[in-house]
Amino acid sequence: MMKAHDFVLALLAFALFAMLAFLPMFSHAGSLQVHTWQGAAKAAHTIAHDDYCSASTTGIDQYALPILNARGLKASLGLIAGSCTDAQWQTLKERVAQGHELFNHTLTHLGMLEPGSLAPISGWDNLREIVSAQQLVQSKLGYTMHFVAFPSDLATPQAKAFVEAQSEILGVRAAKHIYDGKAAGLNDANQLQPYFVKWDGYWRDGKWSLYKPARGNMLIQHVDAALTDGSWSYRTLHGVADSSWEAAPVDQYTAYADYLAAKVKTGELWVAGPSEIIRYQVTRTQCPLKLDGNTIKVSTSNPLCGRYGTALTVDVRLDAGQKGTFIQQGKALPVQMLDAATARLAINPLLGDVKIQ
């Protein structure tokens, strides 16, 4: 007759056998991960050049954009739309075709507050400076700008509220009516404020920058800060090697572009315009994806999902019976197999559920 302790040992042995037998099944159970940044990058970065169409920012076309284009990098151009000449409108058509984003830097660059003193400037008009700029760019280029940066990054609460109420505007560079330092910094993906995108402005001596030249290239320092933090850094510039305000030297800008290109190549960094990054983050938080057997179910009930929706980078751990084919709206989606059981693909929630085969 089996003794009690022998029975317990036999029971434990059976339990261990059963656990080991079913372990492979559990290890291959399907799972889904939506990445924080497009392409599973560690961080994101924006290159923004203000005052495009100003007579002083000739270095944007002469130096900056050729340097970026040669490396496959995209910039964002802040238009003073009322100053653009016929020749510049033609050039801007090429810039849009190259993938660069255009953003609204007002019609005339007339601010509403004096830099430094913060004294009111007479003549500011929301309809003229914001709406008319939107309409002019649309009429000249057939392009809708989705991001706004106020002159000198100074704005009254009333002007900010007006811009936020415009349905086609998806984001605004951080601007305030006082100096409190809160507009500068990095943007946390999980606490992103689309209408208060933090930034760092380039100053050759680092006077009003978060970074100092003694520590190396200040343009690169802002990139590294985002990579360390896993966040989004927005770099504000004007021209390059021209007569614009605090123009960046060509050598520093070239080193910056080389560094960005290297980080993009390794997959560590996503470089894009602000609207694209904002769309991704709002979609990630407001358009949830859920793996349910052989279906990735999407939820688009939140109005923000419909307004901002874009493709998300998703990794799917396949079940043992799944081959790794993903069907959305009757079409197979492009898939990168990271290993025998893990697929990476881009899913736009606005296009509906995805079937896994």
CSV table of C-alpha atoms in Angstrom, one decimal:
chain,number,residue,atom,x,y,z
A,1,MET,CA,0.0,0.0,0.0
A,2,MET,CA,1.3,3.5,-1.0
A,3,LYS,CA,2.4,5.6,1.9
A,4,ALA,CA,1.1,9.1,2.2
A,5,HIS,CA,4.4,10.8,1.4
A,6,ASP,CA,4.9,8.6,-1.6
A,7,PHE,CA,1.5,9.6,-2.9
A,8,VAL,CA,2.3,13.2,-2.5
A,9,LEU,CA,5.6,12.8,-4.3
A,10,ALA,CA,3.8,11.0,-7.1
A,11,LEU,CA,1.2,13.7,-7.3
A,12,LEU,CA,3.9,16.4,-7.5
A,13,ALA,CA,5.7,14.5,-10.2
A,14,PHE,CA,2.5,14.2,-12.3
A,15,ALA,CA,1.9,18.0,-11.9
A,16,LEU,CA,5.4,18.8,-13.0
A,17,PHE,CA,5.0,16.5,-16.0
A,18,ALA,CA,1.7,18.1,-17.0
A,19,MET,CA,3.2,21.6,-16.6
A,20,LEU,CA,6.2,20.7,-18.8
A,21,ALA,CA,3.9,19.1,-21.4
A,22,PHE,CA,1.8,22.2,-21.8
A,23,LEU,CA,4.6,24.8,-21.5
A,24,PRO,CA,5.2,25.0,-25.2
A,25,MET,CA,1.5,25.7,-25.8
A,26,PHE,CA,1.6,28.6,-23.4
A,27,SER,CA,4.9,29.9,-24.7
A,28,HIS,CA,3.4,30.2,-28.2
A,29,ALA,CA,0.2,31.9,-27.1
A,30,GLY,CA,-0.6,34.9,-29.2
A,31,SER,CA,0.1,38.4,-27.9
A,32,LEU,CA,0.1,41.9,-29.3
A,33,GLN,CA,2.4,45.0,-28.7
A,34,VAL,CA,1.8,48.5,-30.0
A,35,HIS,CA,5.1,50.3,-30.1
A,36,THR,CA,5.4,53.7,-28.5
A,37,TRP,CA,7.1,55.2,-31.6
A,38,GLN,CA,6.8,54.3,-35.3
A,39,GLY,CA,9.1,51.6,-36.5
A,40,ALA,CA,9.7,50.5,-32.9
A,41,ALA,CA,12.1,53.4,-32.5
A,42,LYS,CA,13.4,54.4,-29.0
A,43,ALA,CA,12.5,58.0,-29.5
A,44,ALA,CA,11.3,60.6,-32.0
A,45,HIS,CA,12.7,63.9,-33.3
A,46,THR,CA,11.5,66.9,-35.3
A,47,ILE,CA,13.7,69.3,-37.3
A,48,ALA,CA,11.7,72.6,-37.6
A,49,HIS,CA,12.9,75.6,-39.6
A,50,ASP,CA,10.9,78.8,-38.9
A,51,ASP,CA,10.4,81.9,-41.1
A,52,TYR,CA,10.4,80.1,-44.4
A,53,CYS,CA,9.7,82.8,-47.1
A,54,SER,CA,11.5,85.4,-45.1
A,55,ALA,CA,14.2,87.2,-47.0
A,56,SER,CA,16.7,86.2,-44.3
A,57,THR,CA,16.3,82.4,-44.3
A,58,THR,CA,17.9,81.7,-47.7
A,59,GLY,CA,20.1,79.0,-46.1
A,60,ILE,CA,17.1,76.7,-45.6
A,61,ASP,CA,17.0,76.0,-49.3
A,62,GLN,CA,20.6,76.6,-50.0
A,63,TYR,CA,22.1,74.4,-47.3
A,64,ALA,CA,19.6,72.7,-44.9
A,65,LEU,CA,17.2,70.9,-47.2
A,66,PRO,CA,19.9,69.6,-49.6
A,67,ILE,CA,21.8,68.3,-46.6
A,68,LEU,CA,18.7,66.6,-45.3
A,69,ASN,CA,17.5,65.3,-48.7
A,70,ALA,CA,20.9,63.6,-49.3
A,71,ARG,CA,20.4,61.7,-46.1
A,72,GLY,CA,16.7,60.8,-46.5
A,73,LEU,CA,15.6,63.1,-43.6
A,74,LYS,CA,12.4,65.2,-43.5
A,75,ALA,CA,12.2,68.7,-42.1
A,76,SER,CA,9.2,70.9,-41.1
A,77,LEU,CA,9.0,74.3,-42.6
A,78,GLY,CA,7.2,77.2,-40.8
A,79,LEU,CA,5.8,79.4,-43.5
A,80,ILE,CA,5.3,83.1,-43.2
A,81,ALA,CA,2.7,82.6,-45.9
A,82,GLY,CA,2.0,86.2,-46.9
A,83,SER,CA,5.7,86.7,-47.7
A,84,CYS,CA,6.1,83.8,-50.2
A,85,THR,CA,6.9,84.8,-53.8
A,86,ASP,CA,5.7,82.9,-56.9
A,87,ALA,CA,9.1,81.3,-57.1
A,88,GLN,CA,8.9,80.1,-53.5
A,89,TRP,CA,5.5,78.7,-54.0
A,90,GLN,CA,6.9,76.6,-56.9
A,91,THR,CA,9.8,75.5,-54.7
A,92,LEU,CA,7.4,74.6,-51.9
A,93,LYS,CA,5.5,72.2,-54.3
A,94,GLU,CA,8.8,70.4,-54.6
A,95,ARG,CA,9.4,70.4,-50.9
A,96,VAL,CA,6.0,68.8,-50.3
A,97,ALA,CA,6.7,66.2,-52.9
A,98,GLN,CA,10.0,65.4,-51.1
A,99,GLY,CA,8.0,64.7,-47.9
A,100,HIS,CA,8.7,67.8,-45.9
A,101,GLU,CA,5.9,69.1,-43.7
A,102,LEU,CA,4.7,72.7,-43.9
A,103,PHE,CA,3.3,74.4,-40.8
A,104,ASN,CA,1.6,77.7,-40.1
A,105,HIS,CA,3.9,80.4,-38.8
A,106,THR,CA,1.2,83.0,-39.5
A,107,LEU,CA,0.5,85.2,-42.5
A,108,THR,CA,2.8,88.1,-41.7
A,109,HIS,CA,4.8,87.1,-38.6
A,110,LEU,CA,3.2,89.9,-36.7
A,111,GLY,CA,3.3,88.8,-33.1
A,112,MET,CA,0.9,89.7,-30.3
A,113,LEU,CA,3.4,90.2,-27.6
A,114,GLU,CA,6.9,91.9,-27.7
A,115,PRO,CA,9.7,89.4,-26.9
A,116,GLY,CA,11.3,90.4,-23.6
A,117,SER,CA,8.9,93.0,-22.3
A,118,LEU,CA,5.8,91.0,-23.3
A,119,ALA,CA,4.1,94.3,-24.0
A,120,PRO,CA,1.0,93.9,-26.3
A,121,ILE,CA,1.5,94.5,-30.0
A,122,SER,CA,-1.4,96.2,-31.7
A,123,GLY,CA,-2.8,94.7,-34.9
A,124,TRP,CA,-2.9,91.0,-34.2
A,125,ASP,CA,-6.0,89.4,-35.8
A,126,ASN,CA,-6.7,85.6,-35.4
A,127,LEU,CA,-8.6,85.3,-38.7
A,128,ARG,CA,-5.9,87.1,-40.7
A,129,GLU,CA,-2.8,85.6,-39.2
A,130,ILE,CA,-4.1,82.0,-38.8
A,131,VAL,CA,-7.1,81.3,-41.0
A,132,SER,CA,-5.9,83.4,-44.0
A,133,ALA,CA,-2.5,81.7,-43.9
A,134,GLN,CA,-4.3,78.3,-44.0
A,135,GLN,CA,-6.4,79.4,-46.9
A,136,LEU,CA,-3.5,80.9,-48.9
A,137,VAL,CA,-1.4,77.7,-48.6
A,138,GLN,CA,-4.4,75.6,-49.6
A,139,SER,CA,-5.1,77.8,-52.6
A,140,LYS,CA,-1.4,77.8,-53.8
A,141,LEU,CA,-0.4,74.3,-53.0
A,142,GLY,CA,-3.6,72.2,-52.3
A,143,TYR,CA,-2.0,71.5,-49.0
A,144,THR,CA,-3.5,71.7,-45.5
A,145,MET,CA,-1.2,72.7,-42.7
A,146,HIS,CA,-2.0,70.9,-39.4
A,147,PHE,CA,0.4,72.5,-37.0
A,148,VAL,CA,0.9,76.1,-35.8
A,149,ALA,CA,3.9,77.9,-34.3
A,150,PHE,CA,3.2,81.4,-33.0
A,151,PRO,CA,5.8,84.2,-33.7
A,152,SER,CA,8.4,84.2,-30.9
A,153,ASP,CA,6.4,81.4,-29.3
A,154,LEU,CA,4.3,84.0,-27.5
A,155,ALA,CA,0.6,83.9,-27.5
A,156,THR,CA,-2.4,85.1,-25.4
A,157,PRO,CA,-4.8,82.5,-24.0
A,158,GLN,CA,-7.4,83.9,-26.3
A,159,ALA,CA,-5.3,83.3,-29.4
A,160,LYS,CA,-4.4,79.8,-28.3
A,161,ALA,CA,-8.0,78.9,-27.7
A,162,PHE,CA,-8.9,80.2,-31.2
A,163,VAL,CA,-6.3,78.0,-32.8
A,164,GLU,CA,-7.3,74.9,-30.8
A,165,ALA,CA,-10.9,75.4,-32.0
A,166,GLN,CA,-9.8,75.1,-35.7
A,167,SER,CA,-10.7,71.5,-36.8
A,168,GLU,CA,-7.8,71.1,-39.2
A,169,ILE,CA,-5.2,72.1,-36.6
A,170,LEU,CA,-3.9,69.0,-34.8
A,171,GLY,CA,-1.1,70.6,-32.7
A,172,VAL,CA,0.6,73.8,-31.6
A,173,ARG,CA,4.2,74.5,-30.5
A,174,ALA,CA,4.2,75.4,-26.9
A,175,ALA,CA,3.6,79.1,-26.5
A,176,LYS,CA,2.7,81.2,-23.5
A,177,HIS,CA,2.0,84.9,-22.5
A,178,ILE,CA,4.6,84.7,-19.8
A,179,TYR,CA,8.1,83.4,-19.4
A,180,ASP,CA,8.1,80.5,-17.0
A,181,GLY,CA,10.3,78.0,-18.8
A,182,LYS,CA,7.5,75.4,-19.2
A,183,ALA,CA,7.6,75.6,-23.0
A,184,ALA,CA,11.1,74.1,-23.2
A,185,GLY,CA,11.9,70.4,-22.9
A,186,LEU,CA,11.0,67.0,-24.1
A,187,ASN,CA,7.6,65.5,-24.9
A,188,ASP,CA,6.6,62.3,-23.0
A,189,ALA,CA,4.7,59.9,-25.2
A,190,ASN,CA,2.3,59.0,-22.4
A,191,GLN,CA,1.6,62.5,-21.4
A,192,LEU,CA,1.7,64.3,-24.7
A,193,GLN,CA,-0.1,67.6,-25.0
A,194,PRO,CA,-0.8,68.1,-28.7
A,195,TYR,CA,-1.5,71.9,-28.3
A,196,PHE,CA,1.6,72.4,-26.1
A,197,VAL,CA,4.5,70.7,-27.9
A,198,LYS,CA,7.7,71.4,-26.0
A,199,TRP,CA,10.8,72.4,-27.9
A,200,ASP,CA,14.3,73.8,-27.7
A,201,GLY,CA,15.4,76.8,-29.7
A,202,TYR,CA,18.9,76.9,-31.2
A,203,TRP,CA,21.2,79.7,-29.8
A,204,ARG,CA,24.8,79.6,-31.0
A,205,ASP,CA,26.0,80.5,-27.5
A,206,GLY,CA,23.4,78.4,-25.7
A,207,LYS,CA,22.1,81.5,-23.8
A,208,TRP,CA,18.4,80.5,-23.9
A,209,SER,CA,18.8,76.9,-24.8
A,210,LEU,CA,18.6,73.8,-22.6
A,211,TYR,CA,22.1,72.8,-23.8
A,212,LYS,CA,25.5,74.5,-23.9
A,213,PRO,CA,28.2,74.5,-26.6
A,214,ALA,CA,30.8,73.4,-24.0
A,215,ARG,CA,29.2,70.0,-24.0
A,216,GLY,CA,29.4,69.5,-27.7
A,217,ASN,CA,27.0,70.1,-30.7
A,218,MET,CA,23.8,71.5,-29.1
A,219,LEU,CA,21.7,70.1,-32.0
A,220,ILE,CA,22.9,66.6,-31.2
A,221,GLN,CA,22.4,67.1,-27.5
A,222,HIS,CA,18.7,67.5,-27.9
A,223,VAL,CA,18.6,64.3,-29.9
A,224,ASP,CA,20.5,62.4,-27.3
A,225,ALA,CA,18.2,63.7,-24.5
A,226,ALA,CA,15.2,62.1,-26.3
A,227,LEU,CA,17.0,58.9,-26.9
A,228,THR,CA,18.0,58.7,-23.2
A,229,ASP,CA,14.5,59.5,-22.1
A,230,GLY,CA,12.5,57.6,-24.7
A,231,SER,CA,10.7,60.8,-25.7
A,232,TRP,CA,10.1,63.2,-28.5
A,233,SER,CA,12.5,66.2,-29.0
A,234,TYR,CA,11.4,69.1,-31.2
A,235,ARG,CA,14.3,71.3,-32.5
A,236,THR,CA,13.4,74.8,-33.5
A,237,LEU,CA,15.8,76.5,-35.9
A,238,HIS,CA,15.7,79.4,-38.4
A,239,GLY,CA,18.2,79.4,-41.2
A,240,VAL,CA,21.6,77.9,-41.8
A,241,ALA,CA,24.7,80.0,-42.6
A,242,ASP,CA,22.5,83.0,-43.6
A,243,SER,CA,21.4,86.3,-42.0
A,244,SER,CA,18.5,84.9,-40.1
A,245,TRP,CA,18.1,85.0,-36.3
A,246,GLU,CA,20.7,82.7,-34.7
A,247,ALA,CA,21.5,80.9,-38.0
A,248,ALA,CA,23.2,77.5,-37.4
A,249,PRO,CA,26.7,77.0,-38.9
A,250,VAL,CA,26.9,74.6,-41.8
A,251,ASP,CA,29.4,72.3,-40.1
A,252,GLN,CA,27.2,71.9,-37.0
A,253,TYR,CA,24.1,71.3,-39.1
A,254,THR,CA,25.9,68.7,-41.3
A,255,ALA,CA,27.2,66.8,-38.2
A,256,TYR,CA,23.6,66.9,-36.8
A,257,ALA,CA,22.2,65.5,-40.0
A,258,ASP,CA,24.8,62.8,-40.1
A,259,TYR,CA,24.0,61.8,-36.5
A,260,LEU,CA,20.3,61.7,-37.2
A,261,ALA,CA,20.7,59.6,-40.3
A,262,ALA,CA,22.9,57.1,-38.4
A,263,LYS,CA,20.3,56.8,-35.6
A,264,VAL,CA,17.5,56.3,-38.1
A,265,LYS,CA,19.5,53.6,-39.9
A,266,THR,CA,20.0,51.6,-36.6
A,267,GLY,CA,16.2,51.9,-35.9
A,268,GLU,CA,16.8,53.9,-32.7
A,269,LEU,CA,15.2,57.2,-33.9
A,270,TRP,CA,12.1,58.2,-35.8
A,271,VAL,CA,12.5,61.6,-37.5
A,272,ALA,CA,9.3,63.2,-38.7
A,273,GLY,CA,7.2,66.3,-38.7
A,274,PRO,CA,5.1,67.3,-35.7
A,275,SER,CA,1.7,66.4,-37.2
A,276,GLU,CA,2.8,62.9,-38.1
A,277,ILE,CA,4.2,62.3,-34.6
A,278,ILE,CA,1.1,63.7,-32.9
A,279,ARG,CA,-1.2,61.6,-35.1
A,280,TYR,CA,0.7,58.5,-34.1
A,281,GLN,CA,0.5,59.2,-30.3
A,282,VAL,CA,-3.2,60.1,-30.3
A,283,THR,CA,-4.0,57.0,-32.4
A,284,ARG,CA,-1.9,54.9,-30.0
A,285,THR,CA,-3.9,56.1,-27.0
A,286,GLN,CA,-7.3,56.6,-28.4
A,287,CYS,CA,-7.7,53.8,-31.0
A,288,PRO,CA,-7.0,50.7,-28.9
A,289,LEU,CA,-6.2,47.3,-30.5
A,290,LYS,CA,-7.0,44.0,-29.0
A,291,LEU,CA,-6.0,40.5,-30.0
A,292,ASP,CA,-8.9,38.1,-29.9
A,293,GLY,CA,-8.0,34.7,-31.3
A,294,ASN,CA,-7.5,35.1,-35.0
A,295,THR,CA,-8.6,38.7,-35.1
A,296,ILE,CA,-7.0,42.0,-34.1
A,297,LYS,CA,-10.0,44.1,-33.1
A,298,VAL,CA,-9.9,47.8,-33.3
A,299,SER,CA,-12.0,50.4,-31.4
A,300,THR,CA,-12.6,53.7,-33.2
A,301,SER,CA,-15.5,55.0,-31.1
A,302,ASN,CA,-13.5,57.9,-29.6
A,303,PRO,CA,-13.9,61.0,-31.9
A,304,LEU,CA,-10.2,61.7,-31.5
A,305,CYS,CA,-9.5,58.4,-33.2
A,306,GLY,CA,-11.3,59.4,-36.4
A,307,ARG,CA,-9.7,62.9,-36.4
A,308,TYR,CA,-6.1,61.8,-35.8
A,309,GLY,CA,-6.0,58.1,-36.9
A,310,THR,CA,-2.9,56.8,-38.6
A,311,ALA,CA,-1.0,53.5,-38.9
A,312,LEU,CA,0.6,52.0,-35.8
A,313,THR,CA,3.7,49.8,-35.6
A,314,VAL,CA,2.5,46.5,-34.1
A,315,ASP,CA,4.3,43.3,-33.1
A,316,VAL,CA,2.2,40.1,-33.0
A,317,ARG,CA,3.3,36.9,-31.4
A,318,LEU,CA,1.6,34.2,-33.4
A,319,ASP,CA,-0.2,31.1,-32.2
A,320,ALA,CA,1.2,27.8,-33.3
A,321,GLY,CA,-1.5,27.4,-36.0
A,322,GLN,CA,-1.1,30.9,-37.5
A,323,LYS,CA,1.0,31.3,-40.6
A,324,GLY,CA,1.6,35.1,-40.3
A,325,THR,CA,-0.7,36.4,-43.0
A,326,PHE,CA,-2.7,39.5,-41.9
A,327,ILE,CA,-5.8,40.6,-43.9
A,328,GLN,CA,-7.4,44.0,-43.6
A,329,GLN,CA,-10.2,45.1,-45.9
A,330,GLY,CA,-9.6,42.0,-48.0
A,331,LYS,CA,-5.9,42.8,-48.7
A,332,ALA,CA,-2.8,41.2,-47.2
A,333,LEU,CA,-0.7,43.7,-45.2
A,334,PRO,CA,3.1,43.8,-45.6
A,335,VAL,CA,4.7,41.9,-42.8
A,336,GLN,CA,8.3,41.7,-41.4
A,337,MET,CA,9.0,38.4,-39.6
A,338,LEU,CA,11.3,39.2,-36.6
A,339,ASP,CA,11.6,35.5,-35.9
A,340,ALA,CA,9.7,32.3,-36.6
A,341,ALA,CA,6.7,33.4,-34.4
A,342,THR,CA,6.8,37.2,-34.3
A,343,ALA,CA,5.5,39.5,-37.0
A,344,ARG,CA,5.8,43.2,-37.2
A,345,LEU,CA,3.4,45.3,-39.3
A,346,ALA,CA,1.7,48.6,-39.6
A,347,ILE,CA,-2.0,48.7,-38.8
A,348,ASN,CA,-4.3,51.7,-39.3
A,349,PRO,CA,-7.3,51.3,-37.0
A,350,LEU,CA,-9.5,53.4,-39.2
A,351,LEU,CA,-9.4,50.6,-41.8
A,352,GLY,CA,-11.1,48.0,-39.5
A,353,ASP,CA,-10.3,44.7,-37.9
A,354,VAL,CA,-7.4,42.5,-39.1
A,355,LYS,CA,-7.8,38.8,-39.6
A,356,ILE,CA,-4.8,36.6,-38.9
A,357,GLN,CA,-4.2,33.4,-41.0
